[in-house]
Amino acid sequence: QVQLVESGGGSVGAGDSLRLSCTASGLTDEKYMSWFRQPPGKEREFVARSNLSGGSTFYAVAVRGRFTVSKEAAKNTGYLQMNSLKPEDTAVYYCAVGWSPTTTPGLYASWGQGTQVTISS
C-alpha cells in the first residue's frame, strides 16, 4: 500500500520561500508525482508534476517560474520548492502519485495528508 508523508508547510510572508517534502513508501510502478493545492473555500487544483523515472516536469501557469519540483530517488522523496510566495498561494498542499500525466485530482489514487501553507501580505 502506497503511503505519502508530507512535511515543510508553514506561515511566511509574501516574497519568502518554503520547501515541501513528500516521502513515499510502497510504490510499485507509479510514474508521476504531482503536487496539488486547495485554497480556502475552493476546489483542489494542480500545481506541478514530475516524472519519477525521468527529468520531465510540468507546472501550472500560476506558479511557473516561482515553483520547482525535484526528487531524491535514494530517499524516495519529492520536493516542491516555492519561491516568491504570494498571499494567493495560501492553501493546503498535497502530493499524489499515479500512472498518468494528468492534472485531474480524481485520477490519482494515492495522496499525502496535506500540509498548510499560509502566506501573509
PDB file of C-alpha atoms in Angstrom:
ATOM      1  CA  GLN A   1       0.000   0.000   0.000  1.00  0.00           C
ATOM      2  CA  VAL A   2       1.338   3.385  -1.005  1.00  0.00           C
ATOM      3  CA  GLN A   3       1.947   5.908   1.744  1.00  0.00           C
ATOM      4  CA  LEU A   4       2.913   9.522   1.160  1.00  0.00           C
ATOM      5  CA  VAL A   5       4.087  11.663   4.061  1.00  0.00           C
ATOM      6  CA  GLU A   6       4.377  15.390   3.583  1.00  0.00           C
ATOM      7  CA  SER A   7       6.260  17.978   5.549  1.00  0.00           C
ATOM      8  CA  GLY A   8       7.506  21.517   5.258  1.00  0.00           C
ATOM      9  CA  GLY A   9       4.445  23.710   5.368  1.00  0.00           C
ATOM     10  CA  GLY A  10       4.202  26.823   7.491  1.00  0.00           C
ATOM     11  CA  SER A  11       3.409  30.518   7.679  1.00  0.00           C
ATOM     12  CA  VAL A  12       5.673  33.035   5.967  1.00  0.00           C
ATOM     13  CA  GLY A  13       5.443  36.496   4.465  1.00  0.00           C
ATOM     14  CA  ALA A  14       4.995  37.448   0.848  1.00  0.00           C
ATOM     15  CA  GLY A  15       8.204  37.055  -1.097  1.00  0.00           C
ATOM     16  CA  ASP A  16       9.566  34.348   1.163  1.00  0.00           C
ATOM     17  CA  SER A  17      10.274  30.715   0.279  1.00  0.00           C
ATOM     18  CA  LEU A  18       9.235  27.298   1.528  1.00  0.00           C
ATOM     19  CA  ARG A  19      10.157  23.767   0.535  1.00  0.00           C
ATOM     20  CA  LEU A  20       7.678  20.939   0.849  1.00  0.00           C
ATOM     21  CA  SER A  21       8.739  17.308   1.004  1.00  0.00           C
ATOM     22  CA  CYS A  22       6.815  14.180   0.118  1.00  0.00           C
ATOM     23  CA  THR A  23       8.313  10.843   1.143  1.00  0.00           C
ATOM     24  CA  ALA A  24       6.828   7.780  -0.496  1.00  0.00           C
ATOM     25  CA  SER A  25       6.744   4.158   0.534  1.00  0.00           C
ATOM     26  CA  GLY A  26       5.091   1.128  -1.021  1.00  0.00           C
ATOM     27  CA  LEU A  27       5.399   2.417  -4.573  1.00  0.00           C
ATOM     28  CA  THR A  28       5.007  -0.155  -7.311  1.00  0.00           C
ATOM     29  CA  ASP A  29       5.262   1.282 -10.812  1.00  0.00           C
ATOM     30  CA  GLU A  30       3.788   4.730 -10.384  1.00  0.00           C
ATOM     31  CA  LYS A  31       5.272   7.078 -12.947  1.00  0.00           C
ATOM     32  CA  TYR A  32       4.383  10.569 -11.755  1.00  0.00           C
ATOM     33  CA  MET A  33       4.425  12.595  -8.565  1.00  0.00           C
ATOM     34  CA  SER A  34       2.226  15.655  -8.632  1.00  0.00           C
ATOM     35  CA  TRP A  35       1.501  18.490  -6.263  1.00  0.00           C
ATOM     36  CA  PHE A  36      -1.947  19.969  -5.795  1.00  0.00           C
ATOM     37  CA  ARG A  37      -3.300  22.664  -3.539  1.00  0.00           C
ATOM     38  CA  GLN A  38      -6.677  23.544  -2.127  1.00  0.00           C
ATOM     39  CA  PRO A  39      -7.181  27.200  -1.225  1.00  0.00           C
ATOM     40  CA  PRO A  40      -9.795  28.027   1.421  1.00  0.00           C
ATOM     41  CA  GLY A  41     -13.285  27.552   0.017  1.00  0.00           C
ATOM     42  CA  LYS A  42     -12.041  26.430  -3.384  1.00  0.00           C
ATOM     43  CA  GLU A  43     -11.521  23.190  -5.250  1.00  0.00           C
ATOM     44  CA  ARG A  44      -8.264  21.291  -5.330  1.00  0.00           C
ATOM     45  CA  GLU A  45      -6.046  22.489  -8.182  1.00  0.00           C
ATOM     46  CA  PHE A  46      -2.979  21.196  -9.953  1.00  0.00           C
ATOM     47  CA  VAL A  47       0.341  22.858  -9.128  1.00  0.00           C
ATOM     48  CA  ALA A  48       3.215  20.831 -10.594  1.00  0.00           C
ATOM     49  CA  ARG A  49       4.241  17.379 -11.732  1.00  0.00           C
ATOM     50  CA  SER A  50       7.457  15.407 -12.136  1.00  0.00           C
ATOM     51  CA  ASN A  51       8.216  12.162 -13.877  1.00  0.00           C
ATOM     52  CA  LEU A  52       9.513   9.750 -11.237  1.00  0.00           C
ATOM     53  CA  SER A  53      11.804   7.949 -13.658  1.00  0.00           C
ATOM     54  CA  GLY A  54      12.942  10.876 -15.728  1.00  0.00           C
ATOM     55  CA  GLY A  55      13.558  14.576 -15.651  1.00  0.00           C
ATOM     56  CA  SER A  56      10.417  15.979 -17.194  1.00  0.00           C
ATOM     57  CA  THR A  57       8.345  18.463 -15.212  1.00  0.00           C
ATOM     58  CA  PHE A  58       5.191  20.469 -15.794  1.00  0.00           C
ATOM     59  CA  TYR A  59       3.808  23.473 -13.946  1.00  0.00           C
ATOM     60  CA  ALA A  60       0.564  25.318 -13.645  1.00  0.00           C
ATOM     61  CA  VAL A  61       0.719  28.781 -15.156  1.00  0.00           C
ATOM     62  CA  ALA A  62       0.128  30.395 -11.762  1.00  0.00           C
ATOM     63  CA  VAL A  63       3.375  29.006 -10.330  1.00  0.00           C
ATOM     64  CA  ARG A  64       5.595  28.781 -13.390  1.00  0.00           C
ATOM     65  CA  GLY A  65       8.934  30.460 -12.765  1.00  0.00           C
ATOM     66  CA  ARG A  66       8.415  30.512  -8.985  1.00  0.00           C
ATOM     67  CA  PHE A  67       7.973  26.850  -8.029  1.00  0.00           C
ATOM     68  CA  THR A  68      10.314  23.967  -8.830  1.00  0.00           C
ATOM     69  CA  VAL A  69       9.783  20.240  -8.381  1.00  0.00           C
ATOM     70  CA  SER A  70      12.649  17.860  -7.814  1.00  0.00           C
ATOM     71  CA  LYS A  71      13.257  14.426  -6.396  1.00  0.00           C
ATOM     72  CA  GLU A  72      15.822  12.458  -4.465  1.00  0.00           C
ATOM     73  CA  ALA A  73      15.458   8.875  -5.619  1.00  0.00           C
ATOM     74  CA  ALA A  74      17.622   7.386  -2.881  1.00  0.00           C
ATOM     75  CA  LYS A  75      15.243   8.778  -0.268  1.00  0.00           C
ATOM     76  CA  ASN A  76      12.044   8.156  -2.276  1.00  0.00           C
ATOM     77  CA  THR A  77      11.314  11.810  -1.696  1.00  0.00           C
ATOM     78  CA  GLY A  78       9.949  14.533  -3.921  1.00  0.00           C
ATOM     79  CA  TYR A  79      10.227  18.238  -3.235  1.00  0.00           C
ATOM     80  CA  LEU A  80       8.296  21.354  -4.121  1.00  0.00           C
ATOM     81  CA  GLN A  81      10.479  24.436  -3.790  1.00  0.00           C
ATOM     82  CA  MET A  82       8.282  27.516  -3.612  1.00  0.00           C
ATOM     83  CA  ASN A  83       9.889  30.924  -4.079  1.00  0.00           C
ATOM     84  CA  SER A  84       8.483  34.435  -4.293  1.00  0.00           C
ATOM     85  CA  LEU A  85       5.398  33.312  -2.436  1.00  0.00           C
ATOM     86  CA  LYS A  86       2.222  35.345  -2.698  1.00  0.00           C
ATOM     87  CA  PRO A  87      -0.842  35.534  -0.445  1.00  0.00           C
ATOM     88  CA  GLU A  88      -2.822  33.759  -3.174  1.00  0.00           C
ATOM     89  CA  ASP A  89      -0.546  30.743  -2.738  1.00  0.00           C
ATOM     90  CA  THR A  90      -2.183  30.156   0.657  1.00  0.00           C
ATOM     91  CA  ALA A  91      -3.662  26.655   0.603  1.00  0.00           C
ATOM     92  CA  VAL A  92      -3.352  23.125   1.859  1.00  0.00           C
ATOM     93  CA  TYR A  93      -0.781  21.443  -0.357  1.00  0.00           C
ATOM     94  CA  TYR A  94      -0.939  17.760  -1.259  1.00  0.00           C
ATOM     95  CA  CYS A  95       1.353  15.385  -3.076  1.00  0.00           C
ATOM     96  CA  ALA A  96      -0.007  12.490  -5.089  1.00  0.00           C
ATOM     97  CA  VAL A  97       1.378   9.675  -7.214  1.00  0.00           C
ATOM     98  CA  GLY A  98      -0.122   7.965 -10.209  1.00  0.00           C
ATOM     99  CA  TRP A  99       0.395   6.449 -13.624  1.00  0.00           C
ATOM    100  CA  SER A 100      -0.931   9.203 -15.866  1.00  0.00           C
ATOM    101  CA  PRO A 101       0.473  12.673 -16.594  1.00  0.00           C
ATOM    102  CA  THR A 102      -2.827  14.273 -15.691  1.00  0.00           C
ATOM    103  CA  THR A 103      -3.782  17.455 -13.886  1.00  0.00           C
ATOM    104  CA  THR A 104      -7.088  15.951 -12.717  1.00  0.00           C
ATOM    105  CA  PRO A 105      -7.066  15.198  -8.976  1.00  0.00           C
ATOM    106  CA  GLY A 106      -9.607  12.394  -9.276  1.00  0.00           C
ATOM    107  CA  LEU A 107      -7.236  10.330 -11.397  1.00  0.00           C
ATOM    108  CA  TYR A 108      -4.637  10.000  -8.639  1.00  0.00           C
ATOM    109  CA  ALA A 109      -5.096   7.047  -6.321  1.00  0.00           C
ATOM    110  CA  SER A 110      -2.617   7.867  -3.566  1.00  0.00           C
ATOM    111  CA  TRP A 111      -2.361  11.121  -1.627  1.00  0.00           C
ATOM    112  CA  GLY A 112      -0.370  12.653   1.156  1.00  0.00           C
ATOM    113  CA  GLN A 113      -2.081  14.020   4.248  1.00  0.00           C
ATOM    114  CA  GLY A 114      -1.698  17.633   3.180  1.00  0.00           C
ATOM    115  CA  THR A 115       0.310  20.456   4.701  1.00  0.00           C
ATOM    116  CA  GLN A 116      -0.866  24.004   5.336  1.00  0.00           C
ATOM    117  CA  VAL A 117       0.937  26.881   3.646  1.00  0.00           C
ATOM    118  CA  THR A 118      -0.082  30.386   4.734  1.00  0.00           C
ATOM    119  CA  ILE A 119       1.350  33.498   3.119  1.00  0.00           C
ATOM    120  CA  SER A 120       0.766  36.865   4.736  1.00  0.00           C
ATOM    121  CA  SER A 121       0.917  40.129   2.828  1.00  0.00           C
TER     122      SER A 121
END
